Short mmCIF file of C-alpha atoms and ligand atoms in Angstrom, two decimals:
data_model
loop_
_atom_site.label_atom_id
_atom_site.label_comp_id
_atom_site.label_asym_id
_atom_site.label_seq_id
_atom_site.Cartn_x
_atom_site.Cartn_y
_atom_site.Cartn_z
CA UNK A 1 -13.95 -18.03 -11.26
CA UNK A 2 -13.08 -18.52 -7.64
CA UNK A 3 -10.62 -16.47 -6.27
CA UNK A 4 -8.30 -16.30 -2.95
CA UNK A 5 -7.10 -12.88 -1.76
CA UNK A 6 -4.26 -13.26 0.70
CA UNK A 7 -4.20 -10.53 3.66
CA UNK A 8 -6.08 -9.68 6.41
CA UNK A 9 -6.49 -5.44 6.52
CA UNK A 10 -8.66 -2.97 5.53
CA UNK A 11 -7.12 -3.27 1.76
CA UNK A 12 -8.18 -7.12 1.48
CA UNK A 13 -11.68 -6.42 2.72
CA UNK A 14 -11.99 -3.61 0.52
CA UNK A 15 -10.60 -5.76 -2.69
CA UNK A 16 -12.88 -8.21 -1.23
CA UNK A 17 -15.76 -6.02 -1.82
CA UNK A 18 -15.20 -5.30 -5.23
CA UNK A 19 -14.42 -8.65 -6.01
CA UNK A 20 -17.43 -9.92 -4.67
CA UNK A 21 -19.30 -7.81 -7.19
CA UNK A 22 -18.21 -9.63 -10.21
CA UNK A 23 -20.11 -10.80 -12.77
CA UNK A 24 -17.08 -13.56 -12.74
CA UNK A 25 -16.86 -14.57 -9.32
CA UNK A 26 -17.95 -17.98 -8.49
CA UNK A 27 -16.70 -18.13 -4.66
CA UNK A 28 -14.24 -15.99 -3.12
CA UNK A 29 -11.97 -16.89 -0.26
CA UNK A 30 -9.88 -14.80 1.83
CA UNK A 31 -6.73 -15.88 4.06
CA UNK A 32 -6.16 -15.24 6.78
CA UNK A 33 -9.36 -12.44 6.43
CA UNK A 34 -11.05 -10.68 9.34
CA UNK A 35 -14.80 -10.37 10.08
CA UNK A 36 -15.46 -8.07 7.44
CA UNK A 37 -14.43 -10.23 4.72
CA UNK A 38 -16.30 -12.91 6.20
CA UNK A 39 -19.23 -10.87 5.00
CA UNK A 40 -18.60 -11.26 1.48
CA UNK A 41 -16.65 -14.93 1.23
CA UNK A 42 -14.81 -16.95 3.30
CA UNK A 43 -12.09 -17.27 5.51
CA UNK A 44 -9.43 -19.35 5.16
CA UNK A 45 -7.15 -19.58 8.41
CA UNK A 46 -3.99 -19.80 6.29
CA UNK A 47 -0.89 -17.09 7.08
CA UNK A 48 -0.22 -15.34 3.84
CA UNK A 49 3.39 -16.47 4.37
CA UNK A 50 2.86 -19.68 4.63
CA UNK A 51 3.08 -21.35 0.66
CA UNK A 52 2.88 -24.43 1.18
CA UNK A 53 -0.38 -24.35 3.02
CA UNK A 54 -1.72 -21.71 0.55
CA UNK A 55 -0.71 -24.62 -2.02
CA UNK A 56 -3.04 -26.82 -0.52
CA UNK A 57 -6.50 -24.54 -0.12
CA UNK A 58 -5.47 -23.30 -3.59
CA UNK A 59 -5.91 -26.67 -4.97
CA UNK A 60 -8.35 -27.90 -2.74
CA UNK A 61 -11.24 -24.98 -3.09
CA UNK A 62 -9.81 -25.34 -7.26
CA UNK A 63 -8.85 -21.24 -7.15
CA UNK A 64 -8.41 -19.71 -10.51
CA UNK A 65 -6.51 -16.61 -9.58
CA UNK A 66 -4.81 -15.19 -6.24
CA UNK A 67 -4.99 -11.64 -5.61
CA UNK A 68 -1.83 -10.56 -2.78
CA UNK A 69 -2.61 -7.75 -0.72
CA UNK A 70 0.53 -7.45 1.68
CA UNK A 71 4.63 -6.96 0.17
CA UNK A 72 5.64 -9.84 2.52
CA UNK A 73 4.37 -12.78 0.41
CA UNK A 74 5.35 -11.47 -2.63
CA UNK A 75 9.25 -10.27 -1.43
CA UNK A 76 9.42 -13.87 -0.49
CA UNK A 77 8.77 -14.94 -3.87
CA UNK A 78 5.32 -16.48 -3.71
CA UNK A 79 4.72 -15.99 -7.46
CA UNK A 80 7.74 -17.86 -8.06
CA UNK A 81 6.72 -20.27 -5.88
CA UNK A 82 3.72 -20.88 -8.14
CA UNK A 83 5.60 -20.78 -11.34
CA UNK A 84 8.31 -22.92 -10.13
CA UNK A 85 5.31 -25.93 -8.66
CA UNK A 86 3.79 -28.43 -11.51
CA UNK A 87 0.91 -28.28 -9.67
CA UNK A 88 -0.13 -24.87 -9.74
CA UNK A 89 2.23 -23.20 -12.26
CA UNK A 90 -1.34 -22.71 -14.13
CA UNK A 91 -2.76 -20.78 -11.74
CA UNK A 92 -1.68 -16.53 -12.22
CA UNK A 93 -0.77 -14.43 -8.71
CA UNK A 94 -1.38 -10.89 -8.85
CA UNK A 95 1.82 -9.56 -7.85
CA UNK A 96 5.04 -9.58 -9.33
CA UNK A 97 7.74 -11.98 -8.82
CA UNK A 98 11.03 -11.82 -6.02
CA UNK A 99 12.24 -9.59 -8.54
CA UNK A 100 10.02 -7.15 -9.31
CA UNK A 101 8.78 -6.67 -5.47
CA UNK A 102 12.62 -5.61 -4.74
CA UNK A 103 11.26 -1.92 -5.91
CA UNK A 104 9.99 -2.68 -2.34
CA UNK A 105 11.67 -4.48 -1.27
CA UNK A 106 15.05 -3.35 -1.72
CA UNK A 107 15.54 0.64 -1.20
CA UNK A 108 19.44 0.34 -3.00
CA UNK A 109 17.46 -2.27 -6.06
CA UNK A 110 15.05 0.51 -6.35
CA UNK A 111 17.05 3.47 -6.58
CA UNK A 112 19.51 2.08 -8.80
CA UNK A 113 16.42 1.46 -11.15
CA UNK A 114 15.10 4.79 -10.84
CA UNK A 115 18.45 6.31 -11.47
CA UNK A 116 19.06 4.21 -14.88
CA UNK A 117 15.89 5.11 -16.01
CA UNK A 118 16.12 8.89 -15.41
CA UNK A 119 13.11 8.96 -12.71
CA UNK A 120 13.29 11.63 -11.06
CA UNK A 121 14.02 11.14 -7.29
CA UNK A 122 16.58 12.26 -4.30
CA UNK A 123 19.74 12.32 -4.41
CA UNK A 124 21.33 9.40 -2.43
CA UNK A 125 24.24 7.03 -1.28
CA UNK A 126 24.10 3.29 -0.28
CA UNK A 127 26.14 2.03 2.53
CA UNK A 128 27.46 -0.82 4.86
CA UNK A 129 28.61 -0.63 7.97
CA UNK A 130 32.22 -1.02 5.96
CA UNK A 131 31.70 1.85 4.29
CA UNK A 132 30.76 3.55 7.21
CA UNK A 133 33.09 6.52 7.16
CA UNK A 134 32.13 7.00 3.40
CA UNK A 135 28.72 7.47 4.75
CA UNK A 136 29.61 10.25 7.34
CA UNK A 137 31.39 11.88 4.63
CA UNK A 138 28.51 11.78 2.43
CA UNK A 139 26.35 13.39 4.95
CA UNK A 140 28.81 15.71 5.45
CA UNK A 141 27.61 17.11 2.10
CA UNK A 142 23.85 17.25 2.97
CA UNK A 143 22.18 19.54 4.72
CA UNK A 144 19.70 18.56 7.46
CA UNK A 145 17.24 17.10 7.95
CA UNK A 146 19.08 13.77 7.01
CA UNK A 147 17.01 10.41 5.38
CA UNK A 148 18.45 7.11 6.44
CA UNK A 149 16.43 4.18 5.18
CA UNK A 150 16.98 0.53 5.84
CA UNK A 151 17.89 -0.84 2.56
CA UNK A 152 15.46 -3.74 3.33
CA UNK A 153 11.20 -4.54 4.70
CA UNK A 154 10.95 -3.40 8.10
CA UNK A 155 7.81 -3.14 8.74
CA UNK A 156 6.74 0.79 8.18
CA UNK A 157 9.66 1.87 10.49
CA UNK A 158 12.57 1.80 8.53
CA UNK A 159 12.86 5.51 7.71
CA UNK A 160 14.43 7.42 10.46
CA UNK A 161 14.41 11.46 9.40
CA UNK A 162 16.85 13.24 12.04
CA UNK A 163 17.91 17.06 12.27
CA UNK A 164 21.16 16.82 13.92
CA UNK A 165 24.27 15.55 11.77
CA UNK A 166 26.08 14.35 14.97
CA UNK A 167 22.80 12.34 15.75
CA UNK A 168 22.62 11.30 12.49
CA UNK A 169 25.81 9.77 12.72
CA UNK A 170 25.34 7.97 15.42
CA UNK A 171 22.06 6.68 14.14
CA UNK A 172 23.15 5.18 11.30
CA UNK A 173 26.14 3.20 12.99
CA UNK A 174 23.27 1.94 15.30
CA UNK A 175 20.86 0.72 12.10
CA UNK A 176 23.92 -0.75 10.27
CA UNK A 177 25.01 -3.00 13.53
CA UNK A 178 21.45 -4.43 13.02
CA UNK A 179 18.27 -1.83 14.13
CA UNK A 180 16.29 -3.72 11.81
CA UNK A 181 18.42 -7.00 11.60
CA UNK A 182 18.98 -7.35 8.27
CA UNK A 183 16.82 -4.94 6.82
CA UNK A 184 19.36 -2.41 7.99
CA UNK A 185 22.51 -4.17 6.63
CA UNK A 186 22.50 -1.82 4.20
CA UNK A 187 21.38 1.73 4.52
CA UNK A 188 20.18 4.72 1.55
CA UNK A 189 21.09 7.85 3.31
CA UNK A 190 19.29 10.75 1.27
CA UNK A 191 18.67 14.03 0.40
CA UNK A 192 15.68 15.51 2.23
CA UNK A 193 12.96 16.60 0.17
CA UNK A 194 10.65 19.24 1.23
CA UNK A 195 6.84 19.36 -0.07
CA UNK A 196 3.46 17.63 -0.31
CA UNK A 197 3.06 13.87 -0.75
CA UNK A 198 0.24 12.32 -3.26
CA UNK A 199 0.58 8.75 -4.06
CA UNK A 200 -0.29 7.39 -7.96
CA UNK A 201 -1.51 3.54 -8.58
CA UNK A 202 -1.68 1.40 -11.31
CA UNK A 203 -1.91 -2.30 -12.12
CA UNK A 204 0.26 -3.65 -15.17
CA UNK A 205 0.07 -7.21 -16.89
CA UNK A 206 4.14 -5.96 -17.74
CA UNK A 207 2.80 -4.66 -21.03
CA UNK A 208 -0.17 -2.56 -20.68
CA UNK A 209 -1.35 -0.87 -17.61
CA UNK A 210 -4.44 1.15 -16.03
CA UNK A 211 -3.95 4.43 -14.26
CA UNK A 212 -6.24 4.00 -10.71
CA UNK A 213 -7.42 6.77 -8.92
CA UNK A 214 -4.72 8.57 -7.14
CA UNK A 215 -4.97 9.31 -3.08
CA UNK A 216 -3.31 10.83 -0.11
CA UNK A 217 -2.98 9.21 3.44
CA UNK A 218 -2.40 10.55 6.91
CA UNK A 219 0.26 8.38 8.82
CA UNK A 220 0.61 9.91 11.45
CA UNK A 221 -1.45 9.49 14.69
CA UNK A 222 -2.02 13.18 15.45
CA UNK A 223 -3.78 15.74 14.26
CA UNK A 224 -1.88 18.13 11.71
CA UNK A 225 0.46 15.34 11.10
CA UNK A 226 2.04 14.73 14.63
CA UNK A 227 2.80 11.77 16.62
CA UNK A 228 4.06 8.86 15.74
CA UNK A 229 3.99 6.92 12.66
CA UNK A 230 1.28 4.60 11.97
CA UNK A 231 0.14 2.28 9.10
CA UNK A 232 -2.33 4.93 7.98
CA UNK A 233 -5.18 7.01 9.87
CA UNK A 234 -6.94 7.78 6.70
CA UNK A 235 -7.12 8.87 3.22
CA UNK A 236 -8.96 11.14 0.66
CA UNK A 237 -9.22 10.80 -3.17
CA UNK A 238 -8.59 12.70 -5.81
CA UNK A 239 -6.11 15.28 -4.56
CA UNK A 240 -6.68 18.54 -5.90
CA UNK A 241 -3.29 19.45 -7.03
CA UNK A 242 -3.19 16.11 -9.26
CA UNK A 243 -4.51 17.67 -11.83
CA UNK A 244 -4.35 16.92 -15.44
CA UNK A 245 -1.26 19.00 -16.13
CA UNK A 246 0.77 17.35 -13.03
CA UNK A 247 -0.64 13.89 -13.62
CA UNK A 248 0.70 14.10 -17.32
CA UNK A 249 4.24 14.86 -15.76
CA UNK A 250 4.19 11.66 -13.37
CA UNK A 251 3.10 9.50 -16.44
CA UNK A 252 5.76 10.34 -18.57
CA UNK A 253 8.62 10.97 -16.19
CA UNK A 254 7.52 8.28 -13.98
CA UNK A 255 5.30 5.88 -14.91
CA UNK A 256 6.04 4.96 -18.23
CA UNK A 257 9.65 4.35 -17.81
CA UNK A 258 9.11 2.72 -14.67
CA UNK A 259 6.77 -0.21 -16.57
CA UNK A 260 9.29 0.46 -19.57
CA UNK A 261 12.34 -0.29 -17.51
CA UNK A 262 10.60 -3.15 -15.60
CA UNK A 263 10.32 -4.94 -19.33
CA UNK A 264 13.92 -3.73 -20.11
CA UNK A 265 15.04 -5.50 -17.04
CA UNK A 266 13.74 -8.98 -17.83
CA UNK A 267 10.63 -8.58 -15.32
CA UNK A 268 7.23 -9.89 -16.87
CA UNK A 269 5.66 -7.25 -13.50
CA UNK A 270 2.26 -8.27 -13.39
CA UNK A 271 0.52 -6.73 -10.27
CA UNK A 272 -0.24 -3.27 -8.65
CA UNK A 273 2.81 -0.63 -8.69
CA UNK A 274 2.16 2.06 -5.82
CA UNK A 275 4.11 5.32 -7.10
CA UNK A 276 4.76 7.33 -3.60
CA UNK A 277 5.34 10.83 -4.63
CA UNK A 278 6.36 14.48 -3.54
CA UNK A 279 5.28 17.13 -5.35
CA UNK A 280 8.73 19.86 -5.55
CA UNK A 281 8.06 23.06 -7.13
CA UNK A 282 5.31 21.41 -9.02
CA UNK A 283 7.34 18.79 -10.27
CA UNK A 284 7.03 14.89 -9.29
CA UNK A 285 9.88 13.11 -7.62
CA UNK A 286 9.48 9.62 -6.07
CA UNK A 287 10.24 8.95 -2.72
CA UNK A 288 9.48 5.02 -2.79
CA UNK A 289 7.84 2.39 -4.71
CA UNK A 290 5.23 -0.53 -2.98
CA UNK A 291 4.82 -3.50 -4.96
CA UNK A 292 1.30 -3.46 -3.87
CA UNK A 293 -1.73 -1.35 -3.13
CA UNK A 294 -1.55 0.77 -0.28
CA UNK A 295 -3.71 0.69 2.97
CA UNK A 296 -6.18 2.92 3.83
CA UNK A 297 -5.76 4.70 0.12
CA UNK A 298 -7.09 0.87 -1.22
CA UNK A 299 -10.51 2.08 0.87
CA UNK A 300 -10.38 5.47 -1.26
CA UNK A 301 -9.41 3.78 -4.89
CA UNK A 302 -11.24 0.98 -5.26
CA UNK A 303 -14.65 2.34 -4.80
CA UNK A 304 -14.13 5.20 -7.16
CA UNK A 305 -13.20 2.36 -9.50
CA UNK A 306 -16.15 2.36 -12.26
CA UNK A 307 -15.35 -1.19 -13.61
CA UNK A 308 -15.54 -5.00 -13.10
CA UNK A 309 -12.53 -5.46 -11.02
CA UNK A 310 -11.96 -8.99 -11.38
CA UNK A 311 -12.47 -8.67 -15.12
CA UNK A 312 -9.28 -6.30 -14.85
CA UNK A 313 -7.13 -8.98 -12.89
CA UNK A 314 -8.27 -11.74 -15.05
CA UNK A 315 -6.75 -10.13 -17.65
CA UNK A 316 -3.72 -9.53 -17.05
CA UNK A 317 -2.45 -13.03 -17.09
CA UNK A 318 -3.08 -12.41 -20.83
CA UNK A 319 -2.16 -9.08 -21.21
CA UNK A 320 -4.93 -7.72 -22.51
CA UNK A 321 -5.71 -4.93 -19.86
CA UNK A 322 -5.59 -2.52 -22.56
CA UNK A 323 -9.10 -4.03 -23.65
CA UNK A 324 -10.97 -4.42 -20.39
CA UNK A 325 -13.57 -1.49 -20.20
CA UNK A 326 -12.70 0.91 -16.77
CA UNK A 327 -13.31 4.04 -15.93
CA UNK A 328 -13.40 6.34 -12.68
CA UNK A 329 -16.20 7.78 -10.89
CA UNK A 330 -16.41 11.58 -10.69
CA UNK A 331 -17.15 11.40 -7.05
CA UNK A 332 -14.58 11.90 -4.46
CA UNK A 333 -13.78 9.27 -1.58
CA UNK A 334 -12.76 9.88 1.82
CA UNK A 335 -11.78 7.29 4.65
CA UNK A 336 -11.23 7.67 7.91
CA UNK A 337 -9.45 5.05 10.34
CA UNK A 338 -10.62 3.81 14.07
CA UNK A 339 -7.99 2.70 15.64
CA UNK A 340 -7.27 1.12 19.64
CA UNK A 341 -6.43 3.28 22.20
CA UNK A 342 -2.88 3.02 22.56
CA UNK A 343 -1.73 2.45 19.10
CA UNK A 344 0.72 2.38 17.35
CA UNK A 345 1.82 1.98 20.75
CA UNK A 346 0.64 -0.86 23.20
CA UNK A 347 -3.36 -1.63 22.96
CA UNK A 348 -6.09 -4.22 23.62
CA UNK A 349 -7.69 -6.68 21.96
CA UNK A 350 -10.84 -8.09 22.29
CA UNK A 351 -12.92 -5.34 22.57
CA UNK A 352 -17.06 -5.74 21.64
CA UNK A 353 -17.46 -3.38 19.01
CA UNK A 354 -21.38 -1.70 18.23
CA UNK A 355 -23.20 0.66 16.42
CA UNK A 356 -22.48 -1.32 12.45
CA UNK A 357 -26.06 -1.68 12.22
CA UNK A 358 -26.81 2.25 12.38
CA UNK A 359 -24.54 2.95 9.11
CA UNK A 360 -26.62 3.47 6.22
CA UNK A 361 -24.34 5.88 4.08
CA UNK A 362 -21.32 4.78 4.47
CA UNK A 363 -18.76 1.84 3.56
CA UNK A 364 -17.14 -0.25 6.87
CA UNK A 365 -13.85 -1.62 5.65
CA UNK A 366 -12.65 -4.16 8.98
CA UNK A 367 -9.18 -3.79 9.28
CA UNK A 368 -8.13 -5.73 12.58
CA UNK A 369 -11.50 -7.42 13.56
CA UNK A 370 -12.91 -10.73 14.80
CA UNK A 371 -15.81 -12.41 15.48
CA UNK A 372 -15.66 -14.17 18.69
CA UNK A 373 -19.26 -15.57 20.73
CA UNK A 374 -21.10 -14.01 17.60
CA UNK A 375 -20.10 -10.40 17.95
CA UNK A 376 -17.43 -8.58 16.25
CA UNK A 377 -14.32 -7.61 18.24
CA UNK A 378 -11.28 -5.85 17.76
CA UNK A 379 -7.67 -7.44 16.91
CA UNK A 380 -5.53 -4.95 15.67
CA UNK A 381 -4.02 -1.61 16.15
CA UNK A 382 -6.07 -0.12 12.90
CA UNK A 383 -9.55 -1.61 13.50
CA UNK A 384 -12.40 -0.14 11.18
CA UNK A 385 -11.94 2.35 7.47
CA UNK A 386 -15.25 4.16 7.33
CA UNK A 387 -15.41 5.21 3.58
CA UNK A 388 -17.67 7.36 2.12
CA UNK A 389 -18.60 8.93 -1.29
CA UNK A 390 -19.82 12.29 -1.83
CA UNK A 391 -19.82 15.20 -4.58
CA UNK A 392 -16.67 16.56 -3.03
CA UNK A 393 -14.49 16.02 -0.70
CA UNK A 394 -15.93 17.66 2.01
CA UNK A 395 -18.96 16.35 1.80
CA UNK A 396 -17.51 12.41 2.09
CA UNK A 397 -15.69 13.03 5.11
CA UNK A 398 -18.61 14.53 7.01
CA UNK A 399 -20.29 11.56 6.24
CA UNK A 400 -17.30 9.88 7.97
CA UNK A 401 -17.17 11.61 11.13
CA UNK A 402 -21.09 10.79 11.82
CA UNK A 403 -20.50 7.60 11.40
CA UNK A 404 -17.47 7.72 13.06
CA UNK A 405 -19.55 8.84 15.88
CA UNK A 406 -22.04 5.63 16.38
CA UNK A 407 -19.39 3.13 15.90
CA UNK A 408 -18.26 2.10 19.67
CA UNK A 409 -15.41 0.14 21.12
CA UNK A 410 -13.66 0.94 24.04
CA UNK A 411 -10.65 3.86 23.67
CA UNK A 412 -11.70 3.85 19.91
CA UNK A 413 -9.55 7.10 18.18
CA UNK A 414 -9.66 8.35 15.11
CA UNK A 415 -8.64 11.88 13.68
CA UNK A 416 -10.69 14.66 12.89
CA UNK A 417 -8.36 16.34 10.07
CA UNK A 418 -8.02 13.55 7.42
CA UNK A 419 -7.42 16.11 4.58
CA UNK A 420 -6.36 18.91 6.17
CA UNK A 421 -3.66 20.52 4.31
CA UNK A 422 -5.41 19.93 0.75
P1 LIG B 1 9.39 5.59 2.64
O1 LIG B 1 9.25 4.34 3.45
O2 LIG B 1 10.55 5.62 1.72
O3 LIG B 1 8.08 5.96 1.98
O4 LIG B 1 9.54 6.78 3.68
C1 LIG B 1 8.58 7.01 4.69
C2 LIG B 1 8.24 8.46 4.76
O5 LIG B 1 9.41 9.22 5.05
C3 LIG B 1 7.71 9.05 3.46
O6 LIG B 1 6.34 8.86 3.30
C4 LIG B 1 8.08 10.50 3.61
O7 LIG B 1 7.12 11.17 4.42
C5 LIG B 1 9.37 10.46 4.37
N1 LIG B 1 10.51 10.52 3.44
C6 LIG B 1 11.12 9.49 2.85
N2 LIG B 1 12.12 9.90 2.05
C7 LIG B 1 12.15 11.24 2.13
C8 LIG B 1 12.95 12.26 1.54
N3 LIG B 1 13.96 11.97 0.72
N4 LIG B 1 12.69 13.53 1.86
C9 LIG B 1 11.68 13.83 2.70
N5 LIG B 1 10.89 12.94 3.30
C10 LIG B 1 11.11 11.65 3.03
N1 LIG B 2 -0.45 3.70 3.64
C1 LIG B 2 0.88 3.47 3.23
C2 LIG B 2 1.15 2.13 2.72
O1 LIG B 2 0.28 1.32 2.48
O2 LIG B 2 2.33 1.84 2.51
#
């Protein structure tokens, strides 16, 4: 088969990875890719946006399946795109349709689903800026700290979690006259749930689906979870506290009726469903849904992943997932995240990068990288996942941190605490 994964982080490379040791694969492209997936296929320069052009490679390299990494694509309806083209209609995206990525990329579509299929989640309201004063008086009955959400894709930033209700006020009237241009049109205020977050995975052919390896990441930029809010500064997997009893609970509370009500709602969902979670009193309740993998926790799943992975996506156009043989490694998987000095603030790019050839136990997932005169450089905020494997947790993310140690790039950061609180 050859294949064409779309995106350009640490996820891609990482899918690239696994991909590339397929017992199917006959060439594997990536676009746009970074220097790490050049290692194992080859770059396409193609914006994952961009359909038309993704049109043309697809039927010029003769790809047999297309794997999306990022929500952007596949909010603006790149699988219908292919379903809807003579051309390629024959060709299956991983990835639901406009539709089914409106769990993402719709906060008001998703809730609404969650709440007619009795998952459990916050409390909420959905507003416009004509419904503003309905809005204040719905926060009037919440007690701080107050959620507002843009109802729409904005990037990682559209959650704003403020203390004071005055503030909160004023907030809101400020996202609804555009913050986030249209994203923020529309705003889920919510109730503020208190606990620890876990994240569950699985990939669904709309009938059947496999349960991945569940993870935790660290989005902050400081240590003990301070700082601003960044993309992801690392992840562990499994959590400790997803255990058997408390994974049973978010299959049959959460999972099953959310690939139940996807079918019930007319959605053939064939891609990855990312289940973000908060564990309340030991119960599950879902604080959002990603209509994709997540990045860094793909660097933590996909290597604990005991299976052909490309045998599992080529099945799903078929829906026969339930008979593609899988299983998950015992180990446990940690990542950790260099990132430019500066982010997710203002940083360089550009920067010679050394010390790859001095890793021997551990996996080097590019996230923003180039290659430019022959050496690899940086070109993104989050630049390098270091994953490693080890009998427990612990053990992978020292592994990390040494390696961590004799990769070099000017102002590299990373923190030292991925895993702290578990
Ligand atoms: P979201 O984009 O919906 O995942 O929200 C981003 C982050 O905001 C989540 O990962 C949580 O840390 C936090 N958050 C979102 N909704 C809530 C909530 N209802 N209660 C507490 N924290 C929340
Ligand atoms: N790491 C969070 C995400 O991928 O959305």
């Amino acid at each position: 088969m050859n294949v064409l994964i779309l995106g350009s982080g640490g996820r891609e490379h990482t899918m690239a990875w696994k991909i590339a040791q397929s017992k199917l694969l006959s060439n594997l492209y990536i676009a746009p890719g970074n220097a790490g997936t050049s290692q194992v296929g080859t770059n396409l320069n193609v914006s994952v946006t961009d359909f038309e052009s993704i049109k043309e490679i697809v039927l010029k390299y003769k790809i047999n399946l297309v794997v999306v990494g990022p929500e952007d694509p596949l909010v603006k309806g790149i699988r219908n795109f292919f379903e809807e083209d003579v051309e390629i209609k024959h060709i299956p995206v991983i990835g639901p349709d406009k539709t089914g990525a409106q769990l993402e990329g719709s906060k008001e579509f998703s809730k609404e689903f969650m709440v007619k299929y009795k998952i459990p989640t916050a409390a909420y309201g959905s507003f416009t800026l004509e419904t503003y004063t309905q809005a204040c008086t719905f926060l009037d009955t919440l007690t701080a700290p107050y959620v507002l959400k843009a109802d729409g894709l904005a990037a990682g930033k559209g959650v704003l979690i403020i203390n004071d209700l005055g503030e909160a006020k004023s907030s809101l009237r400020i996202m609804l006259q555009g913050q986030f241009g249209e994203a923020s049109n529309k705003v889920v205020i919510e109730e503020f749930l208190s606990g620890i977050e876990v994240s569950y995975f699985i990939v669904t052919d709309g009938d059947n689906y496999l349960l991945l390896p569940e993870a935790k990441d660290y989005k902050r930029i400081g240590e003990k979870d301070t700082g601003l809010n960044t993309g992801g500064m690392g992840a562990v997997s499994p959590i400790p506290f997803a255990n058997k009893e408390f994974t049973e609970k978010v299959i049959n509370r959460i999972i099953e009726p959310t690939v139940k009500g996807l079918k019930a709602e007319g959605i053939n969902y064939q891609g990855f469903i990312f289940f973000g979670l908060i564990k309340v009193n030991n119960e599950p309740i879902v604080i959002e849904y990603n209509a994709r993998l997540g990045d860094p926790e793909t660097e933590v799943v996909l290597p604990r992943i005991d299976a052909d992975f490309l045998e599992i996506l080529a099945a799903i156009p078929s829906k026969t997932l339930n008979q593609v043989p899988f299983a998950i490694k015992p180990e446990a998987a940690a990542t950790v995240m260099m990132v430019s000095g500066g982010y997710p603030g203002d940083y360089e790019k550009g920067i010679v990068m050394t010390g790859f050839d001095q890793i021997h136990d551990s996996l080097l997932f590019h996230a923003g990288t180039t290659v430019k005169n022959n050496q690899t450089v940086t070109n993104g905020g989050r630049v390098l996942a270091i994953t490693s494997m080890g009998t427990d947790r612990q053990q992978a993310l020292k592994k990390c941190y040494k390696n961590a140690e004799l990769i070099n790039f000017a102002h590299c950061y990373f923190r030292h605490d991925i895993g702290f609180d578990l």
